[in-house]
mmCIF file of C-alpha atoms in Angstrom:
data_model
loop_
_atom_site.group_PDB
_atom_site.id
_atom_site.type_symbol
_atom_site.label_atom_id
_atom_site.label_comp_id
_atom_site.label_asym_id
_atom_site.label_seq_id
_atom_site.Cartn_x
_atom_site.Cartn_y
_atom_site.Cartn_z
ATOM 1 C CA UNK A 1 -68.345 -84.792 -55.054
ATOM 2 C CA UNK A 2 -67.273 -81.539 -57.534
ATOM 3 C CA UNK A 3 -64.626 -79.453 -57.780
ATOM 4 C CA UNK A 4 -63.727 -75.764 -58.488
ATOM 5 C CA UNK A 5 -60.984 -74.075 -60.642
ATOM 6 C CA UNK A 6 -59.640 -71.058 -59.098
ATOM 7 C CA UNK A 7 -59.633 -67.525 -60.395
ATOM 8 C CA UNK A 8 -56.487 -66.170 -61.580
ATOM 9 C CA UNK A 9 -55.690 -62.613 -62.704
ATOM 10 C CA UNK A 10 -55.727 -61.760 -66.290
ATOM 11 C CA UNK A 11 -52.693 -61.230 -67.397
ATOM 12 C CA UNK A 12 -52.151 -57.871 -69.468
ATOM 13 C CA UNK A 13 -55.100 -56.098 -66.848
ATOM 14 C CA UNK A 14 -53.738 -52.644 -66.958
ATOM 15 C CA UNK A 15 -53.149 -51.918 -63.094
ATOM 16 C CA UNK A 16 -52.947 -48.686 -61.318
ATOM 17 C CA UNK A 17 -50.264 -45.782 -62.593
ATOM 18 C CA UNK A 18 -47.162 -45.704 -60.789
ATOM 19 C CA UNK A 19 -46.177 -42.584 -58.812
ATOM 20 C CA UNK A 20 -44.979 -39.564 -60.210
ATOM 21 C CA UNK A 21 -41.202 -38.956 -59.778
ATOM 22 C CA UNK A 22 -40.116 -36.380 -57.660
ATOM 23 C CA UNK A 23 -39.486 -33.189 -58.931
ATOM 24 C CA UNK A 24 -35.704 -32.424 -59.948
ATOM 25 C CA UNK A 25 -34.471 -30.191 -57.165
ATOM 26 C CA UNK A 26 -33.627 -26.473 -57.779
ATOM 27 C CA UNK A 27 -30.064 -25.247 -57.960
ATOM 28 C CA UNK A 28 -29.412 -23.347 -54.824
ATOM 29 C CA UNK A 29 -28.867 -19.892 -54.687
ATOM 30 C CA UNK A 30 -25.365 -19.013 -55.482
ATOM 31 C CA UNK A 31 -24.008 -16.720 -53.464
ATOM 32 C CA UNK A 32 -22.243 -13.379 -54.293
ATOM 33 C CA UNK A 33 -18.660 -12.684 -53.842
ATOM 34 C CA UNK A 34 -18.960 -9.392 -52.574
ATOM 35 C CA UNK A 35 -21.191 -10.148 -50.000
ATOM 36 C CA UNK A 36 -19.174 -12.863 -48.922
ATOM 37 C CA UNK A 37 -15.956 -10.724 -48.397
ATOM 38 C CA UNK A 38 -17.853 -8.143 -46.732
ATOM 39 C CA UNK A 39 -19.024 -10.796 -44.270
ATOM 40 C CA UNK A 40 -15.522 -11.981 -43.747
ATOM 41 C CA UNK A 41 -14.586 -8.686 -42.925
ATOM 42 C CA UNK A 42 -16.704 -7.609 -40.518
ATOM 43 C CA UNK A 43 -15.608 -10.692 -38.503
ATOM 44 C CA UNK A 44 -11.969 -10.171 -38.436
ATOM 45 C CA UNK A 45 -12.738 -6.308 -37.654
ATOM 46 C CA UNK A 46 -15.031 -7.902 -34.562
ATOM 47 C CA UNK A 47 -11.975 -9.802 -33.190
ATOM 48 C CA UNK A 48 -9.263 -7.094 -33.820
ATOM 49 C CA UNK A 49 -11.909 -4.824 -31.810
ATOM 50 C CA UNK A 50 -12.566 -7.400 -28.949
ATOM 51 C CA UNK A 51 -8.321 -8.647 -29.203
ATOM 52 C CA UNK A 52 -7.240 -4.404 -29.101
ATOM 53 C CA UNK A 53 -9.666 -3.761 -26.223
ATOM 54 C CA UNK A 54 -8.349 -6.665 -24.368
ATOM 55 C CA UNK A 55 -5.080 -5.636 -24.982
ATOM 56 C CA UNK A 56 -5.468 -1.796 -23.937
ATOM 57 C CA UNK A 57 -6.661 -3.044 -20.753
ATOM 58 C CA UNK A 58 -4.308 -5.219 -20.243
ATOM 59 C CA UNK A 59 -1.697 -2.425 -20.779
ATOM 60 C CA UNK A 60 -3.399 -0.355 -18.425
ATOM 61 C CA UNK A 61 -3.330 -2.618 -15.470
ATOM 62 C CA UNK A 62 -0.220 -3.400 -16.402
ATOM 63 C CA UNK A 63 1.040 0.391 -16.370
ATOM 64 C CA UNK A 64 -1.106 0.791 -13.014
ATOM 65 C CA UNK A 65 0.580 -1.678 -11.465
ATOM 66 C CA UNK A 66 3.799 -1.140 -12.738
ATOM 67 C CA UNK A 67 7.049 -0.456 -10.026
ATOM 68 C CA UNK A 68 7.741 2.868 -9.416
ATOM 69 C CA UNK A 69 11.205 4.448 -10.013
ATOM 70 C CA UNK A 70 12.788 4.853 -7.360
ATOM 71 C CA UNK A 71 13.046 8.721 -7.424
ATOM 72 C CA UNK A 72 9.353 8.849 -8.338
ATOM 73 C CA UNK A 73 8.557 6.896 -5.397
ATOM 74 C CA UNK A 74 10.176 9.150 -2.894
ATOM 75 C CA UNK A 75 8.864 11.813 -4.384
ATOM 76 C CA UNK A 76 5.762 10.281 -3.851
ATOM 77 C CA UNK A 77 6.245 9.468 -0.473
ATOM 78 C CA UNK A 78 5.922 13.154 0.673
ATOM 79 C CA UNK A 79 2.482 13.403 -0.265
ATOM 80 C CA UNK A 80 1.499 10.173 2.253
ATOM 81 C CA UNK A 81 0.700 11.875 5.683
ATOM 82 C CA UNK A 82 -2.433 13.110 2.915
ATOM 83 C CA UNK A 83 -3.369 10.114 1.161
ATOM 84 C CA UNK A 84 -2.318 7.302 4.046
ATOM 85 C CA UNK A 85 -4.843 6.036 6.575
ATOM 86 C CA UNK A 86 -4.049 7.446 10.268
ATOM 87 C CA UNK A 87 -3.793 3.852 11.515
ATOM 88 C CA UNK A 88 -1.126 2.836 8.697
ATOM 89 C CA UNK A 89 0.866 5.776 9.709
ATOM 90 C CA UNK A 90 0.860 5.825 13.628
ATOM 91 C CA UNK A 91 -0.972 2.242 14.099
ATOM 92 C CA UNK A 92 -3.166 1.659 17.013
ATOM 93 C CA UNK A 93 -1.507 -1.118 18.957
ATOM 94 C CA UNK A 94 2.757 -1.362 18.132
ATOM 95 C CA UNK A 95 4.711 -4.683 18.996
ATOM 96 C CA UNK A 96 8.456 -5.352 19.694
ATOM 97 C CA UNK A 97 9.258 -8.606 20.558
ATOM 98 C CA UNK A 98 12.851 -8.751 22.191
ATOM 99 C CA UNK A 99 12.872 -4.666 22.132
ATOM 100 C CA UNK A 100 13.122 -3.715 26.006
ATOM 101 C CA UNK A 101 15.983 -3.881 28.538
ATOM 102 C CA UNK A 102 17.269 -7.450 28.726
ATOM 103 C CA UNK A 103 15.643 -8.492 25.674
ATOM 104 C CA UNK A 104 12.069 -8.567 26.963
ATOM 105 C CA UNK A 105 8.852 -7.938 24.905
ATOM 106 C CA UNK A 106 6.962 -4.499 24.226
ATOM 107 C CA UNK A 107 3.640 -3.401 23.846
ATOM 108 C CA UNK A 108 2.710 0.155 23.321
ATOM 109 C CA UNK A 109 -1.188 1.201 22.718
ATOM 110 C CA UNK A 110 -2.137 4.607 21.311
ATOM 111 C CA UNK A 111 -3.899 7.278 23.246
ATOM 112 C CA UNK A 112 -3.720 10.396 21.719
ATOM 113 C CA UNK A 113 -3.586 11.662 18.006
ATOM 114 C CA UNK A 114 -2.361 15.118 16.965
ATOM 115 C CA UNK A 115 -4.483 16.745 14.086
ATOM 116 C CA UNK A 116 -2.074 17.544 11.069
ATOM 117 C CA UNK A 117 0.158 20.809 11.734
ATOM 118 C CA UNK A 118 1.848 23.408 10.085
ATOM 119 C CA UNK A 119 5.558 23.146 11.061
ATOM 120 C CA UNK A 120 5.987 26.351 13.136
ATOM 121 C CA UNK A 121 3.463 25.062 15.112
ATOM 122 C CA UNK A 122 4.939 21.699 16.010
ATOM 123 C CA UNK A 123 8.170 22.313 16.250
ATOM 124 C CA UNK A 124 10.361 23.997 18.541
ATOM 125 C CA UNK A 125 12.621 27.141 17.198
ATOM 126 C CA UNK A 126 15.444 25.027 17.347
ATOM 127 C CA UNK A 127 14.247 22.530 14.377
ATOM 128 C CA UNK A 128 13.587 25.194 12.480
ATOM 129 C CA UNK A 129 17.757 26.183 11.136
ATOM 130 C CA UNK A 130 18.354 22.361 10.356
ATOM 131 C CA UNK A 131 14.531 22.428 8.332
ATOM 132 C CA UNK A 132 15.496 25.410 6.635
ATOM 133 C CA UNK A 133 17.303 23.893 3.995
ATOM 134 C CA UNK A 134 15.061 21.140 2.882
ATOM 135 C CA UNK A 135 11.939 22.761 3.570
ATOM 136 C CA UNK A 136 8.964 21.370 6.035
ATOM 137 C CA UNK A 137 5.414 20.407 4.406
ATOM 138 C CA UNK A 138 3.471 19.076 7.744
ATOM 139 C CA UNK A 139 3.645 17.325 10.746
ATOM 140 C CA UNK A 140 2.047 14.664 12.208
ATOM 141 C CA UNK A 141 2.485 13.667 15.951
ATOM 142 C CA UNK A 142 0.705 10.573 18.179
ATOM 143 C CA UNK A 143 1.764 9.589 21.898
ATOM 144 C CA UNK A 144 1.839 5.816 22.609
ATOM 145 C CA UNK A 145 1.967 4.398 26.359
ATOM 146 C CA UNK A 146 3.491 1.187 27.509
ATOM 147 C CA UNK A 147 1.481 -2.523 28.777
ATOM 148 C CA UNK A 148 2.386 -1.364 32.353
ATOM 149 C CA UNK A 149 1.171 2.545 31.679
ATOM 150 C CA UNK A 150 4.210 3.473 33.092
ATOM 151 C CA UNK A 151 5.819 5.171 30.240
ATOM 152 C CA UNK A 152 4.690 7.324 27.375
ATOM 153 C CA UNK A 153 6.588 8.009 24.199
ATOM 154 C CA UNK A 154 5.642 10.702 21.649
ATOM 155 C CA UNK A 155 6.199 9.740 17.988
ATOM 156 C CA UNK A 156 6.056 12.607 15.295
ATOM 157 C CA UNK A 157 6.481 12.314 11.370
ATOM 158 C CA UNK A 158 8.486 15.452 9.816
ATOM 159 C CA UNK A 159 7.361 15.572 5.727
ATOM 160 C CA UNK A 160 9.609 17.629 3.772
ATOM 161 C CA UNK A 161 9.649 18.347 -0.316
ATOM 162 C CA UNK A 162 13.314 17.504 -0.228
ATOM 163 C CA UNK A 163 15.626 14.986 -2.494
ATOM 164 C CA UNK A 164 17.511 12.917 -0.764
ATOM 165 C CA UNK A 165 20.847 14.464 -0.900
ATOM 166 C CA UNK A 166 19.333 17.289 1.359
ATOM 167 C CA UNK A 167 17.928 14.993 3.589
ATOM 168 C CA UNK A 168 20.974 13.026 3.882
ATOM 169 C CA UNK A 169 22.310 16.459 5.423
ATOM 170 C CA UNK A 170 20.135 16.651 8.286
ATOM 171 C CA UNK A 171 21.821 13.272 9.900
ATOM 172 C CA UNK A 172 23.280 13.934 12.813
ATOM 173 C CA UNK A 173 22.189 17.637 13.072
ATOM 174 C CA UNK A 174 18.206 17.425 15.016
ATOM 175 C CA UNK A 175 18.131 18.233 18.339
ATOM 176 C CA UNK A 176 15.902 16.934 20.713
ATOM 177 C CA UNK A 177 12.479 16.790 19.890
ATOM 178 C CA UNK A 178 9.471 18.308 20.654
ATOM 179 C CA UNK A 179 7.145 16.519 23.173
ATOM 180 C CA UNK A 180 3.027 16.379 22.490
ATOM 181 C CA UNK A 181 0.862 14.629 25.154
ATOM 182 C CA UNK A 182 3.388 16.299 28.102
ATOM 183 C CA UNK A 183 5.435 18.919 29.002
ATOM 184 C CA UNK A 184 9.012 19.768 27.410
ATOM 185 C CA UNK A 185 10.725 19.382 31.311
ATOM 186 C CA UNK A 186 9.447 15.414 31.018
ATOM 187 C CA UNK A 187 11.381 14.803 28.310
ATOM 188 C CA UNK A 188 13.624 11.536 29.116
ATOM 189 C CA UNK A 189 15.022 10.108 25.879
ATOM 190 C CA UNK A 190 14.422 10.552 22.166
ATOM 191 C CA UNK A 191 15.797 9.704 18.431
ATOM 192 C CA UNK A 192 15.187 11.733 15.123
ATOM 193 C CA UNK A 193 16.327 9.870 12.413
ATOM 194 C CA UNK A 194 15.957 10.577 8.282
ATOM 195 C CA UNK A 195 14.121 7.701 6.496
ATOM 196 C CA UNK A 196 15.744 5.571 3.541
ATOM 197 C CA UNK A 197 12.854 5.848 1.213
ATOM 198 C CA UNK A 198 10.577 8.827 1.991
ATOM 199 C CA UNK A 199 11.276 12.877 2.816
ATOM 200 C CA UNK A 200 10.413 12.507 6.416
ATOM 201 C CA UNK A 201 12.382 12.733 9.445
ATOM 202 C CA UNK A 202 10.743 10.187 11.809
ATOM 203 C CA UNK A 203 11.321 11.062 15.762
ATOM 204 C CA UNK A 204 10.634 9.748 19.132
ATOM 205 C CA UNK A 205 10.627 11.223 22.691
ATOM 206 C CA UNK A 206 10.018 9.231 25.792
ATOM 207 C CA UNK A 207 9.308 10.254 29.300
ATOM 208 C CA UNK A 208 7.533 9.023 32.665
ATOM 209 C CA UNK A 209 3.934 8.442 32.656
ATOM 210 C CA UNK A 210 3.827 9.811 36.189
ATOM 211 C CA UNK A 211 4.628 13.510 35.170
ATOM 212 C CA UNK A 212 8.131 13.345 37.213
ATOM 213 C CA UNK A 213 10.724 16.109 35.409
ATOM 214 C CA UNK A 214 14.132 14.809 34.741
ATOM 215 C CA UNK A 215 17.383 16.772 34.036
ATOM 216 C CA UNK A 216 17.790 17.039 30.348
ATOM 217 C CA UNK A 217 16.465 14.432 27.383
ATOM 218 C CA UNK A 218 19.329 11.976 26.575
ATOM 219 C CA UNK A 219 20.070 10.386 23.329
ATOM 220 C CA UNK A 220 18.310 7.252 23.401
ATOM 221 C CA UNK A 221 21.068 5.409 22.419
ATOM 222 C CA UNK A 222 23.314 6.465 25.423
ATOM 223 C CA UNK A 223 20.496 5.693 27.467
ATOM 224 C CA UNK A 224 20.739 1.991 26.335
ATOM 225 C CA UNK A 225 24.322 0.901 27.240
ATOM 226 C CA UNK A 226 25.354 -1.636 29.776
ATOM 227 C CA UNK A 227 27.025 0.855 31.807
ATOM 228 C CA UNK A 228 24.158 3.562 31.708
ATOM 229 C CA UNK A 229 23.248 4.761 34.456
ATOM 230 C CA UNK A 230 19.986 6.701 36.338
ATOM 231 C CA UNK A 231 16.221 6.276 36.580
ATOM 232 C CA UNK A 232 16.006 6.860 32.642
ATOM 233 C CA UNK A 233 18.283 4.311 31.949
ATOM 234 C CA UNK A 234 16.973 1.642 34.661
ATOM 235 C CA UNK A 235 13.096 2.269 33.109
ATOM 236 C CA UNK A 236 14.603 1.371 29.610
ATOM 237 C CA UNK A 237 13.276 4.728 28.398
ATOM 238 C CA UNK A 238 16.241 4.899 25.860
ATOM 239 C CA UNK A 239 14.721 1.427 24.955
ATOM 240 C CA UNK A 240 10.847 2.429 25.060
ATOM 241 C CA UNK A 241 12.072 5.816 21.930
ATOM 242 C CA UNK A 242 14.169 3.169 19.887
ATOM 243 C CA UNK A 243 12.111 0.640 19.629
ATOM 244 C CA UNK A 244 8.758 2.519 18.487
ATOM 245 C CA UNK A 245 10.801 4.812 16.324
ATOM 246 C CA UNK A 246 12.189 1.661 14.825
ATOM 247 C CA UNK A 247 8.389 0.496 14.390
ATOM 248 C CA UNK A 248 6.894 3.296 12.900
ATOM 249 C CA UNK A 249 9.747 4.285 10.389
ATOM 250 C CA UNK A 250 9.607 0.349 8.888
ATOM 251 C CA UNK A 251 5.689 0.789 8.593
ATOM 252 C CA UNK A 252 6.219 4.362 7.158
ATOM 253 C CA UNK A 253 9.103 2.711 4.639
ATOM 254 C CA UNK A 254 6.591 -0.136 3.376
ATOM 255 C CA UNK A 255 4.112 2.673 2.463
ATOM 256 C CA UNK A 256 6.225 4.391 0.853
ATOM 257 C CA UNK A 257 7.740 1.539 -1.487
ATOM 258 C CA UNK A 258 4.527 -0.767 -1.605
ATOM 259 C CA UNK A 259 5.269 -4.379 -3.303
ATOM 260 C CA UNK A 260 4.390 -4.506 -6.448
ATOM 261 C CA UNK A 261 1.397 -6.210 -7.767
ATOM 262 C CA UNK A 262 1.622 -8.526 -10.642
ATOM 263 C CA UNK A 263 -0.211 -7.904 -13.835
ATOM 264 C CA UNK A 264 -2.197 -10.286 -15.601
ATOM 265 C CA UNK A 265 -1.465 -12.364 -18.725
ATOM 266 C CA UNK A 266 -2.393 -10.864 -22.057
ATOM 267 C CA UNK A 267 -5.651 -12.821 -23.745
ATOM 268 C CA UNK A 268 -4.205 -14.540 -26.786
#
């Protein structure tokens, strides 16, 4: 049997060259001052641009929606049989719950709608001493009948260009309306009364839906007492004027003062 002697590596054999080292990395590029300010300032001038436009708007809704004085809002309020929708101003279907004799419910539907008039032409002479004082601007009329179409009631809007104080003169010195949808001799019962919050007179004048002529037109309020008396009385006529003068003068009031509409917070 023989053996063998293994083979060994020489020592000292010169093996292969080790790897180069990596090469020292460069300095960065260092940057410039200047260019770094400028930078710096175009951002803040972006935000104060983006901050001062969100602000401006935010002023501007703000002023938009901003109450009214309350002198510039009457003022104001003369210009609405112009700028208001028809059906805000004499709407098309008018509720009073508890307004009728006895304390029954009313309905009253409208059926006829007066163009805007000059105020000679819609009124009668009579309306025209009180007027003279304050002025008229234009008149706007609508007749209304009841559920039962038993009664109609003519409702007419009288703008003027007045302050207050002058319309607080003309309380207690209108006479009896003007009727539009039937004849003056119908005339049953009626109210003119001076609104709050707006140059207007608002008035009503009832009458019978069948076309019957009664003696003179009563204040509606007399026609309303317990101890009142006659057919206008007993049809609740008196009633029928209050209650949709009542109506449209509260509808004509909110126009005129509208709630206010709360602005937005400002972006921080």
């Amino acid at each position: 049997m023989t053996t063998s002697t293994p083979r060994t590596a020489v020592l000292g054999a010169p093996g292969p060259p080790p790897p180069a080292p990596p090469p020292y990395p460069a300095d960065p590029p260092r940057r410039r001052p200047g260019r770094v300010l400028a930078a710096a300032l175009c951002a803040l001038l972006g935000a104060g641009l983006l901050g001062g436009a969100a602000t401006g708007t935010w002023l501007e809704h703000r002023s938009a929606h901003r109450p009214l004085s309350a002198d510039a809002a009457y003022r104001e309020a003369g210009s609405l049989w112009r700028s208001a929708p028809v059906d805000s101003l004499f709407p098309p279907v008018l509720a009073a719950p508890a307004a009728g004799p006895g304390g029954s419910d009313r309905t009253w539907t409208r059926i006829a709608l007066a163009p805007d008039a000059d105020c000679p032409a819609a009124l009668a002479a009579d309306w025209q001493g009180p007027l003279a004082a304050t002025g008229c601007t234009r008149v706007l009329r609508a007749t209304y009948t009841d559920a039962t179409r038993s009664s109609l009631v003519t409702v007419g809007m009288v703008f003027t260009p007045a302050g207050a104080p002058g319309m607080a003169a003309l309380r207690g010195h209108l006479p009896a309306p003007p009727a539009y949808g039937f004849a003056d001799a119908q005339r049953a019962a009626w109210t003119a009364s001076v609104l709050d919050g707006a140059p207007v007179v608002v008035y009503t004048v009832s009458a019978f839906a069948d076309g019957r002529v009664v003696d003179a037109p009563r204040p509606a309020q007399d026609a309303m007492t317990n101890d009142a008396t006659g057919a206008v009385a007993r049809a609740g006529l008196g009633h029928e004027a209050k209650a949709v003068a009542d109506r449209i003068g509260e509808g004509l009031s909110s126009l005129a003062v509208p709630p206010a509409t709360p602005a937005p917070k400002a972006a921080r």
